[in-house]
């Protein structure tokens, strides 16, 4: 859904400004950037959430590691990416005696020595469908990847998208991926962007305080919306960026809050309900498609695309 962001002038605004300028001034005013990030349709992101909910409902109510709902989720995401022209790879691992899977999708082209990655965990806990945790991140990363294909974006850097297995068992899939990179391959990753819980029903707008350039990119986006952000502190290192960070790879990400309580000050600046958790259904059976704040999901999906575009050009 369209949000107003600096540097993304509307057609009408461009015409209005152009009318005031001479031809040479228009040339001087040509934007330095060739590729503006697209607006991510939140309806598309929500359609993926509906599919993940159906997958959980058809598979015992969850999409957990080692269960049929996880593999069905992986197959759903992979089919979309394959149809869009990505090169997909399934990486298998074993955890708690069950097979798990990561899904990696490479967009052909760009400098193989400068890789920008965006990822999210695709598994849920066994007690529920995991639609906010982490259908939201998974669906938004998927939709950003599909937007890369729709626009046939050809950035300077190489783009890689990832969906991790067994995060809920202790960051197992992402750690497996990082541990299996050679030192040379680790050095090629310019940055890893993580999206875990980005549509909490009583949302906060939290930006990871890790790599300064990545953090600034997200903050710039939110400044353009006029929405305040705070540094993410709810259990730092509790998601899939942690193995990347430990390996010395620059990381960043977004988060709308889990079981922590929204303060009065936070409710004043963000709306929602003070004294209540950001996500009252965190890790429980009510984490369904009803457990989503559409505004937060829309903003964070657009912020994700903005960062992928800005950091890869
Ligand atoms: N990763 C946790 C989960 O999936 C949720 C979580 C807690 C989190 N603290 C975080 C996610 C900070 C991102 C950032 O259950
Ligand atoms: Zn999670």
PDB file of C-alpha atoms and ligand atoms in Angstrom:
ATOM      1  CA  UNK A   1       0.000   0.000   0.000  1.00  0.00           C
ATOM      2  CA  UNK A   2       1.258   3.472  -0.852  1.00  0.00           C
ATOM      3  CA  UNK A   3       3.038   5.317   1.903  1.00  0.00           C
ATOM      4  CA  UNK A   4       4.595   8.728   1.412  1.00  0.00           C
ATOM      5  CA  UNK A   5       8.396   8.564   1.645  1.00  0.00           C
ATOM      6  CA  UNK A   6      11.080  11.144   0.820  1.00  0.00           C
ATOM      7  CA  UNK A   7      12.799  10.571  -2.503  1.00  0.00           C
ATOM      8  CA  UNK A   8       9.728   8.867  -3.850  1.00  0.00           C
ATOM      9  CA  UNK A   9       7.946  11.831  -5.330  1.00  0.00           C
ATOM     10  CA  UNK A  10       4.502  11.238  -6.747  1.00  0.00           C
ATOM     11  CA  UNK A  11       3.954  11.810 -10.437  1.00  0.00           C
ATOM     12  CA  UNK A  12       1.910  14.911  -9.669  1.00  0.00           C
ATOM     13  CA  UNK A  13       4.674  16.330  -7.469  1.00  0.00           C
ATOM     14  CA  UNK A  14       7.290  15.687 -10.139  1.00  0.00           C
ATOM     15  CA  UNK A  15       5.186  17.523 -12.731  1.00  0.00           C
ATOM     16  CA  UNK A  16       4.538  20.419 -10.328  1.00  0.00           C
ATOM     17  CA  UNK A  17       8.248  20.816  -9.569  1.00  0.00           C
ATOM     18  CA  UNK A  18       9.277  20.339 -13.205  1.00  0.00           C
ATOM     19  CA  UNK A  19       6.916  23.123 -14.259  1.00  0.00           C
ATOM     20  CA  UNK A  20       8.897  25.540 -12.093  1.00  0.00           C
ATOM     21  CA  UNK A  21      12.277  24.602 -13.531  1.00  0.00           C
ATOM     22  CA  UNK A  22      14.141  25.345 -16.732  1.00  0.00           C
ATOM     23  CA  UNK A  23      15.274  22.447 -18.870  1.00  0.00           C
ATOM     24  CA  UNK A  24      18.854  22.630 -17.575  1.00  0.00           C
ATOM     25  CA  UNK A  25      17.655  22.834 -13.987  1.00  0.00           C
ATOM     26  CA  UNK A  26      15.631  19.668 -14.558  1.00  0.00           C
ATOM     27  CA  UNK A  27      18.767  17.945 -15.786  1.00  0.00           C
ATOM     28  CA  UNK A  28      20.649  19.120 -12.682  1.00  0.00           C
ATOM     29  CA  UNK A  29      17.823  17.919 -10.498  1.00  0.00           C
ATOM     30  CA  UNK A  30      17.889  14.420 -11.970  1.00  0.00           C
ATOM     31  CA  UNK A  31      17.857  11.917  -9.110  1.00  0.00           C
ATOM     32  CA  UNK A  32      21.160  10.294  -8.231  1.00  0.00           C
ATOM     33  CA  UNK A  33      19.354   7.013  -7.734  1.00  0.00           C
ATOM     34  CA  UNK A  34      18.074   5.113 -10.710  1.00  0.00           C
ATOM     35  CA  UNK A  35      15.935   2.570  -8.913  1.00  0.00           C
ATOM     36  CA  UNK A  36      13.386   3.632  -6.296  1.00  0.00           C
ATOM     37  CA  UNK A  37      12.085   0.851  -4.092  1.00  0.00           C
ATOM     38  CA  UNK A  38       8.594  -0.278  -5.059  1.00  0.00           C
ATOM     39  CA  UNK A  39       5.580  -0.026  -2.837  1.00  0.00           C
ATOM     40  CA  UNK A  40       4.843  -3.537  -1.553  1.00  0.00           C
ATOM     41  CA  UNK A  41       1.127  -4.368  -1.810  1.00  0.00           C
ATOM     42  CA  UNK A  42       0.116  -5.341   1.725  1.00  0.00           C
ATOM     43  CA  UNK A  43      -2.802  -7.309   0.243  1.00  0.00           C
ATOM     44  CA  UNK A  44      -0.245  -9.622  -1.385  1.00  0.00           C
ATOM     45  CA  UNK A  45       1.578 -10.058   1.931  1.00  0.00           C
ATOM     46  CA  UNK A  46      -1.724 -10.855   3.644  1.00  0.00           C
ATOM     47  CA  UNK A  47      -2.609 -13.363   0.911  1.00  0.00           C
ATOM     48  CA  UNK A  48       0.580 -15.275   1.786  1.00  0.00           C
ATOM     49  CA  UNK A  49      -0.468 -15.204   5.457  1.00  0.00           C
ATOM     50  CA  UNK A  50      -3.843 -16.682   4.506  1.00  0.00           C
ATOM     51  CA  UNK A  51      -2.058 -19.509   2.694  1.00  0.00           C
ATOM     52  CA  UNK A  52       0.253 -20.158   5.669  1.00  0.00           C
ATOM     53  CA  UNK A  53      -2.809 -20.247   7.947  1.00  0.00           C
ATOM     54  CA  UNK A  54      -4.493 -22.790   5.639  1.00  0.00           C
ATOM     55  CA  UNK A  55      -1.327 -24.891   5.656  1.00  0.00           C
ATOM     56  CA  UNK A  56      -1.284 -24.903   9.469  1.00  0.00           C
ATOM     57  CA  UNK A  57      -4.998 -25.699   9.693  1.00  0.00           C
ATOM     58  CA  UNK A  58      -4.565 -28.645   7.303  1.00  0.00           C
ATOM     59  CA  UNK A  59      -1.555 -29.977   9.249  1.00  0.00           C
ATOM     60  CA  UNK A  60      -2.542 -30.195  12.897  1.00  0.00           C
ATOM     61  CA  UNK A  61      -2.618 -26.442  13.556  1.00  0.00           C
ATOM     62  CA  UNK A  62       1.057 -25.623  13.253  1.00  0.00           C
ATOM     63  CA  UNK A  63       4.032 -25.205  10.896  1.00  0.00           C
ATOM     64  CA  UNK A  64       6.670 -26.403  13.346  1.00  0.00           C
ATOM     65  CA  UNK A  65      10.083 -27.947  12.677  1.00  0.00           C
ATOM     66  CA  UNK A  66       9.841 -31.610  11.723  1.00  0.00           C
ATOM     67  CA  UNK A  67       6.077 -31.429  11.088  1.00  0.00           C
ATOM     68  CA  UNK A  68       4.200 -31.612   7.802  1.00  0.00           C
ATOM     69  CA  UNK A  69       3.143 -27.969   8.095  1.00  0.00           C
ATOM     70  CA  UNK A  70       6.728 -26.804   7.929  1.00  0.00           C
ATOM     71  CA  UNK A  71       7.549 -28.650   4.719  1.00  0.00           C
ATOM     72  CA  UNK A  72       4.263 -27.484   3.156  1.00  0.00           C
ATOM     73  CA  UNK A  73       5.172 -23.884   4.036  1.00  0.00           C
ATOM     74  CA  UNK A  74       8.582 -24.333   2.422  1.00  0.00           C
ATOM     75  CA  UNK A  75       7.029 -25.833  -0.723  1.00  0.00           C
ATOM     76  CA  UNK A  76       4.591 -22.883  -0.964  1.00  0.00           C
ATOM     77  CA  UNK A  77       7.348 -20.256  -0.780  1.00  0.00           C
ATOM     78  CA  UNK A  78       9.686 -22.176  -3.093  1.00  0.00           C
ATOM     79  CA  UNK A  79       7.058 -22.565  -5.824  1.00  0.00           C
ATOM     80  CA  UNK A  80       6.436 -18.796  -5.894  1.00  0.00           C
ATOM     81  CA  UNK A  81      10.154 -18.070  -6.151  1.00  0.00           C
ATOM     82  CA  UNK A  82      10.809 -20.683  -8.832  1.00  0.00           C
ATOM     83  CA  UNK A  83       7.979 -19.276 -10.955  1.00  0.00           C
ATOM     84  CA  UNK A  84       9.474 -15.772 -10.558  1.00  0.00           C
ATOM     85  CA  UNK A  85      12.906 -16.743 -11.867  1.00  0.00           C
ATOM     86  CA  UNK A  86      14.902 -17.237  -8.660  1.00  0.00           C
ATOM     87  CA  UNK A  87      17.527 -19.938  -8.282  1.00  0.00           C
ATOM     88  CA  UNK A  88      16.343 -21.819  -5.199  1.00  0.00           C
ATOM     89  CA  UNK A  89      18.281 -24.193  -2.973  1.00  0.00           C
ATOM     90  CA  UNK A  90      16.987 -26.317  -0.102  1.00  0.00           C
ATOM     91  CA  UNK A  91      19.561 -26.895   2.626  1.00  0.00           C
ATOM     92  CA  UNK A  92      18.808 -29.863   4.901  1.00  0.00           C
ATOM     93  CA  UNK A  93      19.868 -30.325   8.500  1.00  0.00           C
ATOM     94  CA  UNK A  94      18.842 -32.494  11.442  1.00  0.00           C
ATOM     95  CA  UNK A  95      17.674 -31.146  14.796  1.00  0.00           C
ATOM     96  CA  UNK A  96      16.054 -33.075  17.656  1.00  0.00           C
ATOM     97  CA  UNK A  97      16.064 -36.171  15.454  1.00  0.00           C
ATOM     98  CA  UNK A  98      13.967 -34.563  12.712  1.00  0.00           C
ATOM     99  CA  UNK A  99      14.948 -33.226   9.318  1.00  0.00           C
ATOM    100  CA  UNK A 100      14.776 -29.468   8.888  1.00  0.00           C
ATOM    101  CA  UNK A 101      15.145 -27.256   5.861  1.00  0.00           C
ATOM    102  CA  UNK A 102      16.392 -23.791   4.956  1.00  0.00           C
ATOM    103  CA  UNK A 103      15.302 -22.266   1.667  1.00  0.00           C
ATOM    104  CA  UNK A 104      17.744 -19.974  -0.146  1.00  0.00           C
ATOM    105  CA  UNK A 105      16.740 -17.950  -3.209  1.00  0.00           C
ATOM    106  CA  UNK A 106      19.313 -16.167  -5.359  1.00  0.00           C
ATOM    107  CA  UNK A 107      18.328 -13.480  -7.841  1.00  0.00           C
ATOM    108  CA  UNK A 108      20.601 -13.944 -10.882  1.00  0.00           C
ATOM    109  CA  UNK A 109      23.069 -11.122 -11.452  1.00  0.00           C
ATOM    110  CA  UNK A 110      24.921  -8.539  -9.412  1.00  0.00           C
ATOM    111  CA  UNK A 111      28.407  -8.663  -7.913  1.00  0.00           C
ATOM    112  CA  UNK A 112      28.919 -12.109  -6.379  1.00  0.00           C
ATOM    113  CA  UNK A 113      31.481 -10.572  -4.023  1.00  0.00           C
ATOM    114  CA  UNK A 114      28.892  -8.176  -2.544  1.00  0.00           C
ATOM    115  CA  UNK A 115      25.795 -10.026  -1.393  1.00  0.00           C
ATOM    116  CA  UNK A 116      22.828  -8.401   0.335  1.00  0.00           C
ATOM    117  CA  UNK A 117      20.705 -10.941   2.196  1.00  0.00           C
ATOM    118  CA  UNK A 118      17.215 -10.649   3.690  1.00  0.00           C
ATOM    119  CA  UNK A 119      15.773 -13.507   5.741  1.00  0.00           C
ATOM    120  CA  UNK A 120      13.127 -14.696   8.148  1.00  0.00           C
ATOM    121  CA  UNK A 121      12.310 -17.891  10.000  1.00  0.00           C
ATOM    122  CA  UNK A 122       9.545 -19.911   8.404  1.00  0.00           C
ATOM    123  CA  UNK A 123       8.878 -22.350  11.271  1.00  0.00           C
ATOM    124  CA  UNK A 124       6.250 -21.802  13.957  1.00  0.00           C
ATOM    125  CA  UNK A 125       6.125 -23.156  17.474  1.00  0.00           C
ATOM    126  CA  UNK A 126       4.064 -26.355  17.775  1.00  0.00           C
ATOM    127  CA  UNK A 127       1.335 -24.615  19.800  1.00  0.00           C
ATOM    128  CA  UNK A 128      -0.003 -22.515  16.926  1.00  0.00           C
ATOM    129  CA  UNK A 129       0.057 -21.418  13.297  1.00  0.00           C
ATOM    130  CA  UNK A 130       2.716 -18.748  13.847  1.00  0.00           C
ATOM    131  CA  UNK A 131       1.153 -16.077  11.658  1.00  0.00           C
ATOM    132  CA  UNK A 132       2.727 -13.051  13.341  1.00  0.00           C
ATOM    133  CA  UNK A 133       5.691 -15.206  14.515  1.00  0.00           C
ATOM    134  CA  UNK A 134       6.851 -15.517  11.814  1.00  0.00           C
ATOM    135  CA  UNK A 135       4.443 -15.694   8.906  1.00  0.00           C
ATOM    136  CA  UNK A 136       4.770 -11.899   8.742  1.00  0.00           C
ATOM    137  CA  UNK A 137       8.518 -11.821   8.151  1.00  0.00           C
ATOM    138  CA  UNK A 138       8.327 -14.796   5.799  1.00  0.00           C
ATOM    139  CA  UNK A 139       5.512 -13.287   3.725  1.00  0.00           C
ATOM    140  CA  UNK A 140       7.102  -9.832   3.543  1.00  0.00           C
ATOM    141  CA  UNK A 141      10.492 -11.221   2.481  1.00  0.00           C
ATOM    142  CA  UNK A 142       8.705 -13.348  -0.126  1.00  0.00           C
ATOM    143  CA  UNK A 143       6.750 -10.380  -1.465  1.00  0.00           C
ATOM    144  CA  UNK A 144       9.904  -8.216  -1.632  1.00  0.00           C
ATOM    145  CA  UNK A 145      11.601 -10.969  -3.620  1.00  0.00           C
ATOM    146  CA  UNK A 146       8.611 -11.176  -5.956  1.00  0.00           C
ATOM    147  CA  UNK A 147       8.790  -7.385  -6.386  1.00  0.00           C
ATOM    148  CA  UNK A 148      12.442  -7.752  -7.439  1.00  0.00           C
ATOM    149  CA  UNK A 149      11.228 -10.127 -10.148  1.00  0.00           C
ATOM    150  CA  UNK A 150       8.221  -8.008 -11.194  1.00  0.00           C
ATOM    151  CA  UNK A 151      10.418  -4.935 -11.634  1.00  0.00           C
ATOM    152  CA  UNK A 152      13.316  -7.006 -13.008  1.00  0.00           C
ATOM    153  CA  UNK A 153      15.558  -5.092 -10.614  1.00  0.00           C
ATOM    154  CA  UNK A 154      19.231  -5.440 -11.529  1.00  0.00           C
ATOM    155  CA  UNK A 155      21.187  -3.944  -8.640  1.00  0.00           C
ATOM    156  CA  UNK A 156      24.963  -3.566  -8.434  1.00  0.00           C
ATOM    157  CA  UNK A 157      25.095  -6.102  -5.602  1.00  0.00           C
ATOM    158  CA  UNK A 158      23.817  -9.670  -5.614  1.00  0.00           C
ATOM    159  CA  UNK A 159      20.509 -10.341  -3.845  1.00  0.00           C
ATOM    160  CA  UNK A 160      19.837 -13.445  -1.765  1.00  0.00           C
ATOM    161  CA  UNK A 161      16.682 -14.199   0.211  1.00  0.00           C
ATOM    162  CA  UNK A 162      16.414 -16.864   2.927  1.00  0.00           C
ATOM    163  CA  UNK A 163      13.743 -18.684   4.935  1.00  0.00           C
ATOM    164  CA  UNK A 164      15.149 -20.459   8.002  1.00  0.00           C
ATOM    165  CA  UNK A 165      14.034 -23.684   9.629  1.00  0.00           C
ATOM    166  CA  UNK A 166      14.006 -24.519  13.342  1.00  0.00           C
ATOM    167  CA  UNK A 167      14.500 -20.969  14.634  1.00  0.00           C
ATOM    168  CA  UNK A 168      12.126 -21.827  17.453  1.00  0.00           C
ATOM    169  CA  UNK A 169      14.455 -24.650  18.553  1.00  0.00           C
ATOM    170  CA  UNK A 170      17.289 -22.156  19.042  1.00  0.00           C
ATOM    171  CA  UNK A 171      18.252 -20.493  15.714  1.00  0.00           C
ATOM    172  CA  UNK A 172      19.178 -23.921  14.367  1.00  0.00           C
ATOM    173  CA  UNK A 173      18.689 -23.376  10.611  1.00  0.00           C
ATOM    174  CA  UNK A 174      20.375 -19.985  10.383  1.00  0.00           C
ATOM    175  CA  UNK A 175      23.286 -21.191  12.516  1.00  0.00           C
ATOM    176  CA  UNK A 176      23.641 -24.238  10.255  1.00  0.00           C
ATOM    177  CA  UNK A 177      23.772 -21.945   7.210  1.00  0.00           C
ATOM    178  CA  UNK A 178      26.403 -19.615   8.682  1.00  0.00           C
ATOM    179  CA  UNK A 179      28.500 -22.495  10.036  1.00  0.00           C
ATOM    180  CA  UNK A 180      28.614 -24.031   6.580  1.00  0.00           C
ATOM    181  CA  UNK A 181      29.909 -20.885   4.874  1.00  0.00           C
ATOM    182  CA  UNK A 182      33.620 -20.818   4.139  1.00  0.00           C
ATOM    183  CA  UNK A 183      35.520 -17.797   5.450  1.00  0.00           C
ATOM    184  CA  UNK A 184      35.639 -16.518   1.857  1.00  0.00           C
ATOM    185  CA  UNK A 185      31.864 -16.899   1.439  1.00  0.00           C
ATOM    186  CA  UNK A 186      31.185 -15.138   4.747  1.00  0.00           C
ATOM    187  CA  UNK A 187      33.272 -12.190   3.566  1.00  0.00           C
ATOM    188  CA  UNK A 188      31.101 -11.828   0.461  1.00  0.00           C
ATOM    189  CA  UNK A 189      27.978 -11.046   2.506  1.00  0.00           C
ATOM    190  CA  UNK A 190      27.752  -7.249   2.769  1.00  0.00           C
ATOM    191  CA  UNK A 191      24.817  -7.413   5.132  1.00  0.00           C
ATOM    192  CA  UNK A 192      22.029  -9.599   6.527  1.00  0.00           C
ATOM    193  CA  UNK A 193      18.573  -8.103   7.203  1.00  0.00           C
ATOM    194  CA  UNK A 194      16.297 -10.061   9.582  1.00  0.00           C
ATOM    195  CA  UNK A 195      12.517  -9.918   9.827  1.00  0.00           C
ATOM    196  CA  UNK A 196      10.943 -11.788  12.744  1.00  0.00           C
ATOM    197  CA  UNK A 197       7.510 -10.586  13.950  1.00  0.00           C
ATOM    198  CA  UNK A 198       6.703  -7.445  11.973  1.00  0.00           C
ATOM    199  CA  UNK A 199       2.906  -7.293  12.269  1.00  0.00           C
ATOM    200  CA  UNK A 200       2.235  -7.518  15.998  1.00  0.00           C
ATOM    201  CA  UNK A 201      -1.386  -6.654  16.877  1.00  0.00           C
ATOM    202  CA  UNK A 202      -0.420  -3.933  19.420  1.00  0.00           C
ATOM    203  CA  UNK A 203       2.678  -2.871  17.539  1.00  0.00           C
ATOM    204  CA  UNK A 204       5.845  -1.038  18.406  1.00  0.00           C
ATOM    205  CA  UNK A 205       8.314   0.069  15.748  1.00  0.00           C
ATOM    206  CA  UNK A 206      11.678  -1.356  16.719  1.00  0.00           C
ATOM    207  CA  UNK A 207      14.878  -1.155  14.652  1.00  0.00           C
ATOM    208  CA  UNK A 208      17.868  -3.365  15.465  1.00  0.00           C
ATOM    209  CA  UNK A 209      20.784  -1.318  16.779  1.00  0.00           C
ATOM    210  CA  UNK A 210      23.560  -3.253  15.035  1.00  0.00           C
ATOM    211  CA  UNK A 211      25.263  -2.165  11.796  1.00  0.00           C
ATOM    212  CA  UNK A 212      24.980   1.660  11.670  1.00  0.00           C
ATOM    213  CA  UNK A 213      24.423   1.896   7.906  1.00  0.00           C
ATOM    214  CA  UNK A 214      21.612  -0.680   7.953  1.00  0.00           C
ATOM    215  CA  UNK A 215      20.049   0.907  11.031  1.00  0.00           C
ATOM    216  CA  UNK A 216      20.169   4.345   9.371  1.00  0.00           C
ATOM    217  CA  UNK A 217      18.458   3.004   6.259  1.00  0.00           C
ATOM    218  CA  UNK A 218      15.475   1.769   8.283  1.00  0.00           C
ATOM    219  CA  UNK A 219      15.387   4.942  10.400  1.00  0.00           C
ATOM    220  CA  UNK A 220      15.436   7.117   7.269  1.00  0.00           C
ATOM    221  CA  UNK A 221      12.439   5.235   5.929  1.00  0.00           C
ATOM    222  CA  UNK A 222      10.498   5.711   9.162  1.00  0.00           C
ATOM    223  CA  UNK A 223      11.542   9.365   9.460  1.00  0.00           C
ATOM    224  CA  UNK A 224      10.017   9.847   6.020  1.00  0.00           C
ATOM    225  CA  UNK A 225       6.743   8.417   7.284  1.00  0.00           C
ATOM    226  CA  UNK A 226       6.902  10.591  10.399  1.00  0.00           C
ATOM    227  CA  UNK A 227       6.699   7.487  12.580  1.00  0.00           C
ATOM    228  CA  UNK A 228       8.979   7.281  15.638  1.00  0.00           C
ATOM    229  CA  UNK A 229      11.125   4.194  16.138  1.00  0.00           C
ATOM    230  CA  UNK A 230      12.946   2.751  19.124  1.00  0.00           C
ATOM    231  CA  UNK A 231      15.952   0.481  19.406  1.00  0.00           C
ATOM    232  CA  UNK A 232      15.021  -3.210  19.599  1.00  0.00           C
ATOM    233  CA  UNK A 233      15.876  -4.536  23.070  1.00  0.00           C
ATOM    234  CA  UNK A 234      13.362  -7.340  23.724  1.00  0.00           C
ATOM    235  CA  UNK A 235      15.781 -10.234  24.009  1.00  0.00           C
ATOM    236  CA  UNK A 236      18.618  -9.027  21.823  1.00  0.00           C
ATOM    237  CA  UNK A 237      20.135 -11.866  19.814  1.00  0.00           C
ATOM    238  CA  UNK A 238      16.963 -13.948  19.998  1.00  0.00           C
ATOM    239  CA  UNK A 239      16.553 -14.317  16.256  1.00  0.00           C
ATOM    240  CA  UNK A 240      18.355 -15.441  13.109  1.00  0.00           C
ATOM    241  CA  UNK A 241      20.558 -12.385  12.757  1.00  0.00           C
ATOM    242  CA  UNK A 242      22.562 -13.576  15.792  1.00  0.00           C
ATOM    243  CA  UNK A 243      24.638 -16.254  13.982  1.00  0.00           C
ATOM    244  CA  UNK A 244      25.455 -13.738  11.233  1.00  0.00           C
ATOM    245  CA  UNK A 245      26.457 -11.109  13.774  1.00  0.00           C
ATOM    246  CA  UNK A 246      28.637 -13.640  15.616  1.00  0.00           C
ATOM    247  CA  UNK A 247      30.407 -14.379  12.326  1.00  0.00           C
ATOM    248  CA  UNK A 248      31.228 -10.700  11.862  1.00  0.00           C
ATOM    249  CA  UNK A 249      28.613 -10.008   9.176  1.00  0.00           C
ATOM    250  CA  UNK A 250      26.827  -6.613   9.396  1.00  0.00           C
ATOM    251  CA  UNK A 251      23.198  -7.141  10.489  1.00  0.00           C
ATOM    252  CA  UNK A 252      19.994  -5.203  10.988  1.00  0.00           C
ATOM    253  CA  UNK A 253      16.281  -5.742  11.108  1.00  0.00           C
ATOM    254  CA  UNK A 254      12.796  -4.778  12.221  1.00  0.00           C
ATOM    255  CA  UNK A 255      10.500  -6.006  14.991  1.00  0.00           C
ATOM    256  CA  UNK A 256       7.064  -5.005  16.329  1.00  0.00           C
ATOM    257  CA  UNK A 257       7.300  -6.660  19.751  1.00  0.00           C
ATOM    258  CA  UNK A 258       6.482  -9.982  21.411  1.00  0.00           C
ATOM    259  CA  UNK A 259       5.406 -10.554  25.024  1.00  0.00           C
ATOM    260  CA  UNK A 260       6.774  -7.317  26.479  1.00  0.00           C
ATOM    261  CA  UNK A 261       4.207  -4.721  27.587  1.00  0.00           C
ATOM    262  CA  UNK A 262       3.575  -1.477  25.690  1.00  0.00           C
ATOM    263  CA  UNK A 263       4.242   1.517  27.946  1.00  0.00           C
ATOM    264  CA  UNK A 264       2.036   4.600  28.231  1.00  0.00           C
ATOM    265  CA  UNK A 265       4.690   6.634  26.393  1.00  0.00           C
ATOM    266  CA  UNK A 266       4.784   4.046  23.593  1.00  0.00           C
ATOM    267  CA  UNK A 267       0.994   4.028  23.284  1.00  0.00           C
ATOM    268  CA  UNK A 268       1.047   7.829  23.091  1.00  0.00           C
ATOM    269  CA  UNK A 269       3.441   7.845  20.129  1.00  0.00           C
ATOM    270  CA  UNK A 270       2.284   4.674  18.346  1.00  0.00           C
ATOM    271  CA  UNK A 271      -1.327   4.216  19.371  1.00  0.00           C
ATOM    272  CA  UNK A 272      -2.568   0.860  20.601  1.00  0.00           C
ATOM    273  CA  UNK A 273      -3.058  -0.215  24.191  1.00  0.00           C
ATOM    274  CA  UNK A 274      -0.732   0.645  27.067  1.00  0.00           C
ATOM    275  CA  UNK A 275      -0.280  -2.022  29.717  1.00  0.00           C
ATOM    276  CA  UNK A 276      -0.900  -4.816  27.192  1.00  0.00           C
ATOM    277  CA  UNK A 277       1.675  -6.997  25.387  1.00  0.00           C
ATOM    278  CA  UNK A 278       2.773  -6.064  21.877  1.00  0.00           C
ATOM    279  CA  UNK A 279       1.620  -9.577  20.915  1.00  0.00           C
ATOM    280  CA  UNK A 280      -0.710 -11.185  23.455  1.00  0.00           C
ATOM    281  CA  UNK A 281      -0.776 -14.335  21.275  1.00  0.00           C
ATOM    282  CA  UNK A 282       3.003 -14.784  21.161  1.00  0.00           C
ATOM    283  CA  UNK A 283       3.797 -18.525  20.929  1.00  0.00           C
ATOM    284  CA  UNK A 284       0.167 -19.458  21.501  1.00  0.00           C
ATOM    285  CA  UNK A 285      -2.744 -20.922  19.574  1.00  0.00           C
ATOM    286  CA  UNK A 286      -4.301 -17.493  18.923  1.00  0.00           C
ATOM    287  CA  UNK A 287      -1.377 -16.451  16.670  1.00  0.00           C
ATOM    288  CA  UNK A 288      -3.663 -16.676  13.633  1.00  0.00           C
ATOM    289  CA  UNK A 289      -4.487 -14.350  10.733  1.00  0.00           C
ATOM    290  CA  UNK A 290      -6.619 -12.407  13.260  1.00  0.00           C
ATOM    291  CA  UNK A 291      -3.431 -11.576  15.193  1.00  0.00           C
ATOM    292  CA  UNK A 292      -2.076  -8.981  12.744  1.00  0.00           C
ATOM    293  CA  UNK A 293      -1.966  -5.189  12.658  1.00  0.00           C
ATOM    294  CA  UNK A 294      -2.245  -4.303   8.967  1.00  0.00           C
ATOM    295  CA  UNK A 295      -0.678  -0.857   9.323  1.00  0.00           C
ATOM    296  CA  UNK A 296       2.450  -2.270  10.959  1.00  0.00           C
ATOM    297  CA  UNK A 297       2.663  -5.056   8.390  1.00  0.00           C
ATOM    298  CA  UNK A 298       2.287  -2.561   5.550  1.00  0.00           C
ATOM    299  CA  UNK A 299       4.899  -0.141   6.886  1.00  0.00           C
ATOM    300  CA  UNK A 300       7.422  -2.865   7.635  1.00  0.00           C
ATOM    301  CA  UNK A 301       6.938  -4.572   4.263  1.00  0.00           C
ATOM    302  CA  UNK A 302       7.672  -1.271   2.539  1.00  0.00           C
ATOM    303  CA  UNK A 303      10.620  -0.612   4.876  1.00  0.00           C
ATOM    304  CA  UNK A 304      12.017  -4.040   4.012  1.00  0.00           C
ATOM    305  CA  UNK A 305      11.843  -3.356   0.275  1.00  0.00           C
ATOM    306  CA  UNK A 306      13.288   0.141   0.774  1.00  0.00           C
ATOM    307  CA  UNK A 307      16.311  -1.306   2.619  1.00  0.00           C
ATOM    308  CA  UNK A 308      16.875  -4.097   0.082  1.00  0.00           C
ATOM    309  CA  UNK A 309      16.820  -1.578  -2.778  1.00  0.00           C
ATOM    310  CA  UNK A 310      18.892   1.091  -1.025  1.00  0.00           C
ATOM    311  CA  UNK A 311      21.574  -1.270   0.252  1.00  0.00           C
ATOM    312  CA  UNK A 312      22.048  -3.172  -3.024  1.00  0.00           C
ATOM    313  CA  UNK A 313      22.214  -0.420  -5.641  1.00  0.00           C
TER     314      UNK A 313
HETATM  315  N1  LIG B   1      12.696 -14.814  17.871  1.00  0.00           N
HETATM  316  C1  LIG B   1      11.675 -14.889  18.873  1.00  0.00           C
HETATM  317  C2  LIG B   1      10.750 -16.001  18.425  1.00  0.00           C
HETATM  318  O1  LIG B   1      10.688 -16.318  17.276  1.00  0.00           O
HETATM  319  C3  LIG B   1      10.917 -13.617  19.055  1.00  0.00           C
HETATM  320  C4  LIG B   1      11.758 -12.495  19.521  1.00  0.00           C
HETATM  321  C5  LIG B   1      12.025 -12.171  20.803  1.00  0.00           C
HETATM  322  C6  LIG B   1      12.464 -11.578  18.716  1.00  0.00           C
HETATM  323  N2  LIG B   1      12.853 -11.118  20.836  1.00  0.00           N
HETATM  324  C7  LIG B   1      13.142 -10.725  19.580  1.00  0.00           C
HETATM  325  C8  LIG B   1      12.576 -11.415  17.347  1.00  0.00           C
HETATM  326  C9  LIG B   1      13.924  -9.703  19.097  1.00  0.00           C
HETATM  327  C10 LIG B   1      13.388 -10.384  16.872  1.00  0.00           C
HETATM  328  C11 LIG B   1      14.044  -9.550  17.739  1.00  0.00           C
HETATM  329  O2  LIG B   1      10.088 -16.574  19.240  1.00  0.00           O
HETATM  330 ZN1  LIG B   2      10.070 -15.666  15.628  1.00  0.00          ZN
END
